[in-house]
Coordinates of C-alpha atoms and ligand atoms in Angstrom, one line a residue:
X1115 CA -54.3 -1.9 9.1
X1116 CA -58.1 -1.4 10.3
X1117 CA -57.4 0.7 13.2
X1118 CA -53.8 0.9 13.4
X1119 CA -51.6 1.3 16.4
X1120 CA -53.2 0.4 19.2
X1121 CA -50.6 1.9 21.6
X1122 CA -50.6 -0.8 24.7
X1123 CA -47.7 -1.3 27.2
X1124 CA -48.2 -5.0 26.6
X1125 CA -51.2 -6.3 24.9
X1126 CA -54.1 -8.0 26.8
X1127 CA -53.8 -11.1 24.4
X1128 CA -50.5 -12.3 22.8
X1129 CA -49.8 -11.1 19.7
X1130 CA -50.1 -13.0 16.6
X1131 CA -46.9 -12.9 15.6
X1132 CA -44.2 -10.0 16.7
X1133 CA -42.3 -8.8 12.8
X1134 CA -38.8 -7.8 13.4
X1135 CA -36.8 -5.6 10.3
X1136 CA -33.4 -7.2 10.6
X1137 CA -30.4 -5.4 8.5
X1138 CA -27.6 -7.7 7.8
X1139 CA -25.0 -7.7 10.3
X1140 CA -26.9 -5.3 12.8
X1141 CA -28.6 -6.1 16.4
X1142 CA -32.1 -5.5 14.8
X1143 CA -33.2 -4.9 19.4
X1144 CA -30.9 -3.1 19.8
X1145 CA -32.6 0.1 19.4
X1146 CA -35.9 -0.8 20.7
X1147 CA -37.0 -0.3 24.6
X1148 CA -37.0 -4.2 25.5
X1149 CA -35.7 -4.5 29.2
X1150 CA -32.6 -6.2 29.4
X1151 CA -34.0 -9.3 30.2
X1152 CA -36.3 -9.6 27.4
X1153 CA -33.2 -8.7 24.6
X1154 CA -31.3 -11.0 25.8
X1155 CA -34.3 -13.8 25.1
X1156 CA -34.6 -12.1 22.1
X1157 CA -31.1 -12.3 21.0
X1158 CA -30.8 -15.9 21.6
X1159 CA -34.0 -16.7 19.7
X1160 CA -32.2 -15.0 16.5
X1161 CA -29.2 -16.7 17.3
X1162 CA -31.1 -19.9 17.2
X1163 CA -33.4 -19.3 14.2
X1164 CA -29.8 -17.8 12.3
X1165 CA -31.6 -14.7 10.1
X1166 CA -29.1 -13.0 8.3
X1167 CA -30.6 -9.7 7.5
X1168 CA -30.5 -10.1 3.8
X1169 CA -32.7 -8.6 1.3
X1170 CA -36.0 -11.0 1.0
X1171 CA -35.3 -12.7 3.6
X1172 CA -38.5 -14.2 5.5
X1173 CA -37.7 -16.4 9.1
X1174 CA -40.3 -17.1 11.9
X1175 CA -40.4 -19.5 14.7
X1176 CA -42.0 -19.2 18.1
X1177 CA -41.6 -16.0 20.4
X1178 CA -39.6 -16.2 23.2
X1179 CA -41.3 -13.6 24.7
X1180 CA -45.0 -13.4 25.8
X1181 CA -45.6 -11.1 23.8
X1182 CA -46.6 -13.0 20.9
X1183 CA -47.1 -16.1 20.0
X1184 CA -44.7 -16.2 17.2
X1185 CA -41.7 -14.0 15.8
X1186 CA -40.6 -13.5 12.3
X1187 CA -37.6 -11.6 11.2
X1188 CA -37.9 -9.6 7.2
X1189 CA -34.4 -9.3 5.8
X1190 CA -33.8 -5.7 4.7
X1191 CA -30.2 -5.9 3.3
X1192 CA -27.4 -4.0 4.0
X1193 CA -28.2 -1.0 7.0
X1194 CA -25.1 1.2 5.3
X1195 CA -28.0 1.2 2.0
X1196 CA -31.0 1.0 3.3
X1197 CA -33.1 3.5 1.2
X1198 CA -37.0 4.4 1.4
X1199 CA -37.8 1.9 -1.3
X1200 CA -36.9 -0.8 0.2
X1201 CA -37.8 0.0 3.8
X1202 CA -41.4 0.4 1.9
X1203 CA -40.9 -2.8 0.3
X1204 CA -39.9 -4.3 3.3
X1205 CA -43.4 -3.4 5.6
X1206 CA -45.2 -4.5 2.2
X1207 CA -43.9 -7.4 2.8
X1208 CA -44.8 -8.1 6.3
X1209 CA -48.4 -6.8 5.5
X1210 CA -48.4 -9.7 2.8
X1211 CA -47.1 -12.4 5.2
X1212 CA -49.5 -11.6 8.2
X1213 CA -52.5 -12.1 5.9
X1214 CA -51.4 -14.7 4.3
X1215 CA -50.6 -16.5 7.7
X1216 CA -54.0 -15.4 9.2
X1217 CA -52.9 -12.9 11.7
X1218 CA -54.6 -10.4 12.7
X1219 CA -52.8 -8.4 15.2
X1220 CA -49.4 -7.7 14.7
X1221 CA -46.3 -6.1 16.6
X1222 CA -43.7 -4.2 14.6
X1223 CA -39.9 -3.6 15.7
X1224 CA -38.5 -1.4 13.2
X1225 CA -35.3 -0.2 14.6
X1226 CA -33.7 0.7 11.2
X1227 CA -32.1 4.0 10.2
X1228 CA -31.9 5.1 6.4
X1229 CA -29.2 6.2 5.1
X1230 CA -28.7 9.6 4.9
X1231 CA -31.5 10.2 7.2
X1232 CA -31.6 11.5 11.2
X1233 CA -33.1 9.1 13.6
X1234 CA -36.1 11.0 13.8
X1235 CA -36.9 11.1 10.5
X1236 CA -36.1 7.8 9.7
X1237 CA -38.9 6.7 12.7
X1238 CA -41.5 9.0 11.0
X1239 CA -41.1 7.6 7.8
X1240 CA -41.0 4.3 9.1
X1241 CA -44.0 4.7 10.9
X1242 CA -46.0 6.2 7.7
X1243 CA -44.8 3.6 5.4
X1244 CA -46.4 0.8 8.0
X1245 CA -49.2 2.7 8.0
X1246 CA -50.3 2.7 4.6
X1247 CA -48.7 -1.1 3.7
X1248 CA -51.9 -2.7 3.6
X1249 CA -53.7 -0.6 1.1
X1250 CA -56.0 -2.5 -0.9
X1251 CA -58.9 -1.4 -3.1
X1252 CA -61.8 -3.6 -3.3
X1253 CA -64.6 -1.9 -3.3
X1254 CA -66.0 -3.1 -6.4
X1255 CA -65.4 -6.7 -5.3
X1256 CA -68.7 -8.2 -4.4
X1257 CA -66.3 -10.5 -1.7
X1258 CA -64.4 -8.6 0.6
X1259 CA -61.3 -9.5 1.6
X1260 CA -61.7 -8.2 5.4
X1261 CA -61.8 -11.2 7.6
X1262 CA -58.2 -11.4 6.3
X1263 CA -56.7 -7.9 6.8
X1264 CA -54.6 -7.2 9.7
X1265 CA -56.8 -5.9 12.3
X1266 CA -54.1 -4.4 15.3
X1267 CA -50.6 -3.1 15.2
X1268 CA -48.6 -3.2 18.0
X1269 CA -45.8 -0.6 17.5
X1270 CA -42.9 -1.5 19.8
X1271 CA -41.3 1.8 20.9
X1272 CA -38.4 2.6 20.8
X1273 CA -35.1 3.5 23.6
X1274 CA -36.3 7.2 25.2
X1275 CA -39.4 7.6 22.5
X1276 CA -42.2 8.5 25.1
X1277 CA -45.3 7.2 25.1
X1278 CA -46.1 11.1 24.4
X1279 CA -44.1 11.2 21.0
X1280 CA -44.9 8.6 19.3
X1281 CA -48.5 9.2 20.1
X1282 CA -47.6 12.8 18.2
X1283 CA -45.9 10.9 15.1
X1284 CA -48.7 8.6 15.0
X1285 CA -51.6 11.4 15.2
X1286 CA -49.7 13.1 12.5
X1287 CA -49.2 10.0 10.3
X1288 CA -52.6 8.8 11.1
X1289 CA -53.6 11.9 8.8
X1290 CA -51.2 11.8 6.6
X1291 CA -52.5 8.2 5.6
X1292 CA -56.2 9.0 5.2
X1293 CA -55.3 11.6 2.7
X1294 CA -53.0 9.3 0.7
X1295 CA -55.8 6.6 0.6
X1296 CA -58.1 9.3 -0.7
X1297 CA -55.5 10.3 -3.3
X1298 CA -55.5 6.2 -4.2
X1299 CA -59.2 5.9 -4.1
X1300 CA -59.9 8.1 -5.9
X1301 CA -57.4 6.8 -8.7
X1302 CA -58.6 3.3 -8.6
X1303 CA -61.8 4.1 -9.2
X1304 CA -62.9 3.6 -13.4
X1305 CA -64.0 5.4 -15.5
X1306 CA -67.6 4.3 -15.8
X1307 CA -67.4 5.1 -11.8
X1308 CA -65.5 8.6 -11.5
X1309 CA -66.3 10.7 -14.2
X1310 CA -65.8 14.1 -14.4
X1311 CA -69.2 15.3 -12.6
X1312 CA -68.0 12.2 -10.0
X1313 CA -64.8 13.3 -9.1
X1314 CA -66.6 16.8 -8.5
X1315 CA -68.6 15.4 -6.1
X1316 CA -65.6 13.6 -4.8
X1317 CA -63.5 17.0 -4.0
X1318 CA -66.9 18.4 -2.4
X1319 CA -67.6 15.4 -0.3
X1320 CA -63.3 15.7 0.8
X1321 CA -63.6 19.2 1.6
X1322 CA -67.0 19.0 3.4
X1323 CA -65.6 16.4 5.8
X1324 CA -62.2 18.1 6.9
X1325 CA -63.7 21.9 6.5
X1326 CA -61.4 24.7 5.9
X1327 CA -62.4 24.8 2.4
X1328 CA -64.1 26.8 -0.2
X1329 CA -65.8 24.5 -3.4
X1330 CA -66.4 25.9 -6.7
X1331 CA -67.6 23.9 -9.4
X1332 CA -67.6 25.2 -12.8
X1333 CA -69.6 23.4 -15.3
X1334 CA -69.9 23.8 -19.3
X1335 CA -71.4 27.3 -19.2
X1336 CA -69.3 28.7 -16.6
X1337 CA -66.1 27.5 -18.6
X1338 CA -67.7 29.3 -21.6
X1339 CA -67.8 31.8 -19.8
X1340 CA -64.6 31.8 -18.2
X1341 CA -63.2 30.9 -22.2
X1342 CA -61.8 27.7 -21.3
X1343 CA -61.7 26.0 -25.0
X1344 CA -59.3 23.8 -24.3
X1345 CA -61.2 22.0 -21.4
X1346 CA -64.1 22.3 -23.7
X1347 CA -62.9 20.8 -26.9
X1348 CA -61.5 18.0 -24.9
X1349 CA -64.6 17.3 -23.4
X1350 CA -66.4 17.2 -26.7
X1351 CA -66.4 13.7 -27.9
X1352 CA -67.8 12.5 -24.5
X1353 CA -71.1 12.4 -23.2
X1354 CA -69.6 13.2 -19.9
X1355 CA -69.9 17.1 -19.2
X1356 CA -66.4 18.6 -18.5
X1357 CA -65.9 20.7 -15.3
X1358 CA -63.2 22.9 -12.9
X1359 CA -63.2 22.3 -9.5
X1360 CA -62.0 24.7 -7.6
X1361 CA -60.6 24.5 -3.8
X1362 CA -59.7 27.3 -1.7
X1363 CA -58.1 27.1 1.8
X1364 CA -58.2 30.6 2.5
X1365 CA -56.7 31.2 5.9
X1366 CA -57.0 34.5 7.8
X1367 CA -53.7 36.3 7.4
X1368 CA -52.3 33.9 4.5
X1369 CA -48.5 34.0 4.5
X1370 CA -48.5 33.1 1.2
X1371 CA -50.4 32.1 -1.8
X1372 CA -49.7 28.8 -3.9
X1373 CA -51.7 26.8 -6.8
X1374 CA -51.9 23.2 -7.2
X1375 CA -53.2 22.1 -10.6
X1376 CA -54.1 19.0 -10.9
X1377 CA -55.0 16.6 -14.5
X1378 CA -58.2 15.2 -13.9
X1379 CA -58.8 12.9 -17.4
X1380 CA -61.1 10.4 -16.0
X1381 CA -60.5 8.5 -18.8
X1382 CA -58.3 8.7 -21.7
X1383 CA -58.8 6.6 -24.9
X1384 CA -57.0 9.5 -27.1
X1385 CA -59.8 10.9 -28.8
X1386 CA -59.9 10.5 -32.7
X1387 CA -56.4 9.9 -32.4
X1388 CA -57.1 6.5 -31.1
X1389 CA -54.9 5.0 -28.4
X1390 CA -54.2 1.3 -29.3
X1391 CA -56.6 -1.4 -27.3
X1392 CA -53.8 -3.4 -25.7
X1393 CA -53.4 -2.1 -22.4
X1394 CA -56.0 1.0 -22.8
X1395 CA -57.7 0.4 -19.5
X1396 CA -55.3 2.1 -17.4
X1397 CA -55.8 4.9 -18.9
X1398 CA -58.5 5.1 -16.1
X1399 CA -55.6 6.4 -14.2
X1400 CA -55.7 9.7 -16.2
X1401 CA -56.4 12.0 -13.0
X1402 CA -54.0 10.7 -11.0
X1403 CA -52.9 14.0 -10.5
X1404 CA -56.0 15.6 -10.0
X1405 CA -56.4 12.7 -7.2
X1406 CA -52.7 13.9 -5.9
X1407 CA -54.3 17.4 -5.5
X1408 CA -57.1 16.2 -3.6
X1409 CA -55.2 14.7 -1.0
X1410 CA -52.6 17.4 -0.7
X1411 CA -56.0 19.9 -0.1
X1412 CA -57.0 17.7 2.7
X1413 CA -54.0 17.9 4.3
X1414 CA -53.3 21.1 4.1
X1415 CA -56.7 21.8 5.5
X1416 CA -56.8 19.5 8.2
X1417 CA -53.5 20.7 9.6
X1418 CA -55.3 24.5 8.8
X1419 CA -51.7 25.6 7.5
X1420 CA -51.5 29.7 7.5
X1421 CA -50.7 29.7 3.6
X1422 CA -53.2 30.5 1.0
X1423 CA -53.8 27.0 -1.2
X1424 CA -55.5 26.8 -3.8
X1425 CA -56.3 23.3 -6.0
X1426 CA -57.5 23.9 -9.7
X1427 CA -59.1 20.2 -11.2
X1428 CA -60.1 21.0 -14.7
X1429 CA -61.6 17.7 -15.5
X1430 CA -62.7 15.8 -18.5
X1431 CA -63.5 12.9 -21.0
X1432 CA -61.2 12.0 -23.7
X1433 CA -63.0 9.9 -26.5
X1434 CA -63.9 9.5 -30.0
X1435 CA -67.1 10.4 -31.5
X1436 CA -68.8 12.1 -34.1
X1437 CA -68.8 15.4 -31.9
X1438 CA -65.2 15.0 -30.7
X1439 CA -62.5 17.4 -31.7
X1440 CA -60.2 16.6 -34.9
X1441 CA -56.3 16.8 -35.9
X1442 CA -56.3 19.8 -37.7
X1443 CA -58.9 21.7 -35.5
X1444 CA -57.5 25.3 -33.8
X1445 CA -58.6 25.6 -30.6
X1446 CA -58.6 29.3 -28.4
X1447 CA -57.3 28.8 -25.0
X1448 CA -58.6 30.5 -21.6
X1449 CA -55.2 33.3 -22.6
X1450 CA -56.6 34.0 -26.1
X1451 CA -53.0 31.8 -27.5
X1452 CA -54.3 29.5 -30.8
X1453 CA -53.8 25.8 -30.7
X1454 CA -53.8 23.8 -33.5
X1455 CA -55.3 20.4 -32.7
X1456 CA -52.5 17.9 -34.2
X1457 CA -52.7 15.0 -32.0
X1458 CA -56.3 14.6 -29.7
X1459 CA -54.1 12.1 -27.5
X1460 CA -52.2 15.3 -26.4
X1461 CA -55.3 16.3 -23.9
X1462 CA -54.1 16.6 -20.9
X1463 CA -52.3 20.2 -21.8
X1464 CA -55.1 21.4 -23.3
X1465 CA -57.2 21.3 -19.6
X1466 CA -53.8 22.2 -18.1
X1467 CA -53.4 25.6 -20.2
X1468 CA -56.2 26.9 -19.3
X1469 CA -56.3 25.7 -15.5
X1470 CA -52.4 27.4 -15.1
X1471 CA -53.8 31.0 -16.9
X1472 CA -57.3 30.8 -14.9
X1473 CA -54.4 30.3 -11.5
X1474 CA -53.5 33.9 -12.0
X1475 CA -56.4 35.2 -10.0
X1476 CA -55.2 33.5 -6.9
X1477 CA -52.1 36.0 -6.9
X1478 CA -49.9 33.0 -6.6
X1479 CA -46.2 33.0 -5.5
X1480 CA -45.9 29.5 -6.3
X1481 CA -47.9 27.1 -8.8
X1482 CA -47.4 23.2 -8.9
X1483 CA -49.2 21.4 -11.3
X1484 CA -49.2 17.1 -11.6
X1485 CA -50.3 15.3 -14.9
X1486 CA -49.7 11.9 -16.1
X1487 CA -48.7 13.7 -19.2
X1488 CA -46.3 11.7 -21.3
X1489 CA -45.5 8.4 -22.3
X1490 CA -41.9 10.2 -23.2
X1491 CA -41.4 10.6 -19.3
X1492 CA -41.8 6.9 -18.2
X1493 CA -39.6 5.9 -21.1
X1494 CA -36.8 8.2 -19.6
X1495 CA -37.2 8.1 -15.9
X1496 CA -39.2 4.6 -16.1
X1497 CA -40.9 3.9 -12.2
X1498 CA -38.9 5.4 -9.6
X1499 CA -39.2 9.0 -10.2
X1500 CA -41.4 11.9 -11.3
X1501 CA -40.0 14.2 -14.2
X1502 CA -40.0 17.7 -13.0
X1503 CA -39.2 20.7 -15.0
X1504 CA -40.3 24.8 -14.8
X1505 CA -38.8 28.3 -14.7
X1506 CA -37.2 28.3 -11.1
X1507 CA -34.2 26.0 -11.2
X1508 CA -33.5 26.5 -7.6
X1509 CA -37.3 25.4 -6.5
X1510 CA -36.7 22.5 -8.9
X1511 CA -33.2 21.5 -6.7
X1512 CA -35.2 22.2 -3.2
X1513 CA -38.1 19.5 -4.3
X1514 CA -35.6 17.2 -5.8
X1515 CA -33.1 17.0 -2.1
X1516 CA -36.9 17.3 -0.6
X1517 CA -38.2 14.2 -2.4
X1518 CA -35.2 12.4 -2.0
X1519 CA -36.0 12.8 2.0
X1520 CA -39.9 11.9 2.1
X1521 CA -39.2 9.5 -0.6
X1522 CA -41.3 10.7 -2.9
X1523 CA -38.4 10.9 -6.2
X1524 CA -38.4 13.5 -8.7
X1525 CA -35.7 14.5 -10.7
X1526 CA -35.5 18.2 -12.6
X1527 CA -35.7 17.9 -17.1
X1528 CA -34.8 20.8 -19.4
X1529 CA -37.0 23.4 -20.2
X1530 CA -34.8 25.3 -22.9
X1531 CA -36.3 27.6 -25.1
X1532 CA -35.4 25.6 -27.6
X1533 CA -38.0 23.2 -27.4
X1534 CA -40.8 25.6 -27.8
X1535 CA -40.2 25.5 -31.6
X1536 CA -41.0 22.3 -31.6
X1537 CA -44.5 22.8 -31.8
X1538 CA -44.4 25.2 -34.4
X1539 CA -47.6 25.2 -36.1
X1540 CA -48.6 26.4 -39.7
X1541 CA -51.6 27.9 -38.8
X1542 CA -52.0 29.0 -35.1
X1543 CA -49.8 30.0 -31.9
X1544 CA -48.9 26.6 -31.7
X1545 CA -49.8 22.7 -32.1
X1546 CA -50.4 20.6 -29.2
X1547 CA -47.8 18.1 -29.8
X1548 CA -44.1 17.8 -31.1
X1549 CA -42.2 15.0 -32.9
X1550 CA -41.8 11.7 -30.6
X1551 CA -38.6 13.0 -29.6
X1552 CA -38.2 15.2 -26.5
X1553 CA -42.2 14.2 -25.4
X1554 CA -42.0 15.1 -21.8
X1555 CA -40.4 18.6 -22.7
X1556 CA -42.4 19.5 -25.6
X1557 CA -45.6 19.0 -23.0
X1558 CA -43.7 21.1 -20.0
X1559 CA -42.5 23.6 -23.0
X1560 CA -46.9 24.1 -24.2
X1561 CA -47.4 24.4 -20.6
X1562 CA -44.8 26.8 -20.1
X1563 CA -47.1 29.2 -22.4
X1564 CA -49.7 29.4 -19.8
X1565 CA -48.4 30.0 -16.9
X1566 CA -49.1 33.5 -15.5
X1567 CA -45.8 36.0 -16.0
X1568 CA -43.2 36.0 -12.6
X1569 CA -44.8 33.0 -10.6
X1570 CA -42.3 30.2 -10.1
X1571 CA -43.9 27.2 -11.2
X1572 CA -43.4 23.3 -11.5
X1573 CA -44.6 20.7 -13.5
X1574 CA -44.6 17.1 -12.6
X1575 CA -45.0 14.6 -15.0
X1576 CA -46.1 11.9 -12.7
X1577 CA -47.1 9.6 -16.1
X1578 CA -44.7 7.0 -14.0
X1579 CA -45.1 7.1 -11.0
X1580 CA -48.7 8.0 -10.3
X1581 CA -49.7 4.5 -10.5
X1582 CA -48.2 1.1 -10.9
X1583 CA -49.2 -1.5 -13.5
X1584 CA -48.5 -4.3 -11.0
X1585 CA -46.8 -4.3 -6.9
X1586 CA -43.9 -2.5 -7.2
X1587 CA -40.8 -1.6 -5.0
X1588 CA -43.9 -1.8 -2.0
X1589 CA -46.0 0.5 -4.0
X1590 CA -49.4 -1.7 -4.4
X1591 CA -50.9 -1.8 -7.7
X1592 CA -52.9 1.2 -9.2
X1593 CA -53.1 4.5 -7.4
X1594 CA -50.1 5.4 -5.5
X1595 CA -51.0 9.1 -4.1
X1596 CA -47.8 10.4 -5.0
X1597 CA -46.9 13.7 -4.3
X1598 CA -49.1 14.2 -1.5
X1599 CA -46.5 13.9 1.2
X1600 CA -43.8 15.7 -0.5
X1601 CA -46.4 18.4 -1.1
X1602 CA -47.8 18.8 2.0
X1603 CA -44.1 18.7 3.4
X1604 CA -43.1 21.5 1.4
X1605 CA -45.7 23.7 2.1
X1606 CA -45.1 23.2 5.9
X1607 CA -41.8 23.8 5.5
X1608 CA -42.4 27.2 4.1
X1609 CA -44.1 28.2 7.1
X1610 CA -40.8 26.6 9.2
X1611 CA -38.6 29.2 6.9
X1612 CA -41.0 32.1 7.3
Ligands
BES2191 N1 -52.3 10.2 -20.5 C1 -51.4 10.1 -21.6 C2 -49.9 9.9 -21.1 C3 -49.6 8.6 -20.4 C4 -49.0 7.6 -21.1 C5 -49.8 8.5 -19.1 C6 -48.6 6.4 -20.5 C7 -49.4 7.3 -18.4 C8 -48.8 6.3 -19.2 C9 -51.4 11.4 -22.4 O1 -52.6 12.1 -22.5 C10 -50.9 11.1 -23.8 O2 -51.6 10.4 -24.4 N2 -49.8 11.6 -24.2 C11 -49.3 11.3 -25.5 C12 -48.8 12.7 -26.1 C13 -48.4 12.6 -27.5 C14 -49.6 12.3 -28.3 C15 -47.8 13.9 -27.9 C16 -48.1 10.3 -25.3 O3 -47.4 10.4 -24.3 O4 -48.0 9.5 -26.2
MN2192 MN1 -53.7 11.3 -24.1
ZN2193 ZN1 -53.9 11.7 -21.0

């Protein structure tokens, strides 16, 4: 929504149309500030036009206020059930009818409450979910879609919110929204486009326009230097140099220090160990997580949080060639730990192992790290949530109730010892890849192997939910930027509990 939220007591022209959420059974005005008056035109209209509230549900006719020219109520089901999903599927929904109908500015009465959720943190959410419903990525299309977008959203406030706080909410979900488009950007863009070098440049150009952070960009030599054969080896069968970037928001008196790793496979065919063609090309997706990290940094920088955070993007090519690593190869990691090359498809922990030992300089107390690791994790959790696993089981239950509340999903997977032995090799540390069974925990299991000694740490195998194959649940297709509110949430949340 172009520039979104033009706050106006009334607009100078009518409004297009004026979308109302409706829950079944509930006054859908009641909430709102409408004088008297005004509800009570409001009310008859929905008694006339007979919307039910249920899921799906799409009704318009003409405003009976001025307004806007027209009204439409969305069904969003049962109030008693309403979850995040479907609120986000819901504002999808009027971003889809709006430009399909041709209009261009908008007003919005969202006077739902989820479940489980306080009033004020259902309006938040509500707010940031409107505000990034109209993603779309077209850069690459020669004919732009813009004389259809939604140019002007008219929010209508609601009872006792001041013009004063939702001007606050908006500021902060205004940011909150540029850094989740970065995050989806940079996603969507293919591999030909974003390659490692790219995506470099990418992270510079990010923390050059918000400030408040430190770039280091270490090429081929510099990871020689720094030992990082895994990054290396993947890197090999591509023409496409391999590189870390390196982000540091490095506040004054940090409160405390934390490490965000992000994969950054720009593309992933699987090396020798060929991926199958069907369906290959979203394999460009392969650094979603590094694009995760990205918009977490410029978050955390714009809101110049007192916490050290640092984002490590070891980032690569993964593709067959006469020069590309082999099954059977041994590899020496960043730590010095042998890995015996059994699958080249297994990549991402290769750049991963070394980015979670090279961490350990940052003194962290805390080290996150997102990768669309396994096919093994969308099979189990599917679409609707991230697979998390680590060494700090209470951290693990804290981001769990946390995403559950920003609606960002993840749900905690075993990390017993037990599965280390699955990778068991014959003739190094360990191989890079277990049996079929187990996948997403033989990967966190690796992993675990690198990550520095008494630092709490979490993976999140975002294979499922860092992008969607089509529209799905409101999430648009491709990129989704997942993680970057739940992230940037937690961190400020630290600084609430300090
Ligand atoms: N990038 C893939 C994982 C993936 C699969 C992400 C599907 C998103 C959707 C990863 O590099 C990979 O190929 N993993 C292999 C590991 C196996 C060879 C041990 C997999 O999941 O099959
Ligand atoms: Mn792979
Ligand atoms: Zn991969």
């Amino acid at each position: 929504m172009a520039d979104l939220y033009q706050f106006r007591e009334t607009p100078e022209e009518p409004l297009d149309c004026l979308y109302v959420l409706k829950c079944s059974g509930v006054d859908p005005f009641g909430g709102l500030e409408f004088q008297t008056k005004e509800k009570r035109s409001l009310r008859q209209k929905a008694k006339a036009l007979g919307p039910r509230g249920e899921k799906g549900e799409i009704i318009s006719g003409e405003c009976p206020l001025p307004i806007a020219r027209r009204i439409t109520f969305v069904g969003m089901g049962d109030e008693k059930e309403l979850s995040h999903a479907r609120l986000r599927s819901g504002l999808r929904r009027v971003v889809h009818q709006a430009t399909k109908n041709r209009e261009y500015q908008i007003g919005l009465a969202i006077s739902v409450r989820i479940h489980g959720l306080s009033e004020v943190e259902s309006r938040l959410i509500a707010l940031r979910e409107a505000a990034i419903a109209d993603y779309t990525f077209d850069h690459f299309r020669s004919k732009k879609n813009e004389f259809d977008k939604i140019d002007g959203v008219h929010l209508i406030p609601l009872s006792g919110e001041s013009e004063e706080d939702l001007g606050e909410r908006l500021e902060r979900v205004r940011m909150l929204r540029s850094s989740i488009y970065l995050a989806r950007d940079l996603a969507n863009r293919p591999g030909n486009d974003l390659t490692p070098e790219a995506l470099a440049s990418a992270a510079r150009d990010m923390a050059e326009g918000v400030g408040n952070i430190r770039v280091t960009i270490l090429g081929p030599k510099e990871l020689q230097k720094e030992k990082c054969g895994g990054i290396l080896a993947v890197s090999r069968g591509s023409a496409e140099e391999p590189r870390m970037i390196v982000l540091e928001h490095r506040p004054k008196k940090p409160k405390k220090s934390i490490v965000l790793v992000g994969k950054g496979v720009t593309f992933d065919a699987g090396g020798i160990s060929l991926k199958p063609a069907s369906g290959m090309g979203w394999m460009k997706f392969d650094m979603a997580g590094a694009a995760t990290v990205i918009g977490v940094m410029r978050t955390i920088a714009e809101l110049d949080l007192p916490i050290k955070v640092v984002g490590l993007i070891p980032t690569a090519e993964n593709l067959p060639s006469g020069t590309a690593i082999k099954p059977g190869d041994i590899i020496t990691m960043a730590s010095g730990k042998t890995v015996e090359v059994d699958n080249t498809d297994a990549e991402g922990r290769l750049l991963l192992g070394d980015a979670l030992h090279y961490a350990a300089r940052f003194n962290p107390d805390v080290i996150f790290d997102f990768a669309t690791l396994t096919g093994a994790c969308v099979v189990a959790l599917g679409h609707e949530c991230a697979g998390i696993m680590g060494n700090d089981p209470a951290l693990a239950e804290e981001l769990k109730k946390l995403g559950e509340d920003v609606g960002e999903r993840v749900w905690p997977l075993p990390l017993y010892e037990e599965y280390f032995p699955y990778l068991k090799s014959d003739w190094a540390d360990m191989k890079n890849a277990g049996s079929r069974w187990g996948g997403a925990l033989t990967a966190g299991a690796f992993l675990q192997q690198f990550v520095p000694e008494k630092v709490s740490w979490v993976h999140f195998d975002i294979a499922g939910v860092g992008y969607m194959e089509k529209e799905h649940n409101g999430f648009p297709i491709g990129g989704t930027g997942f993680g970057v509110v739940l992230i940037s949430r937690y961190i400020e949340r630290i600084l609430e509990n300090l």
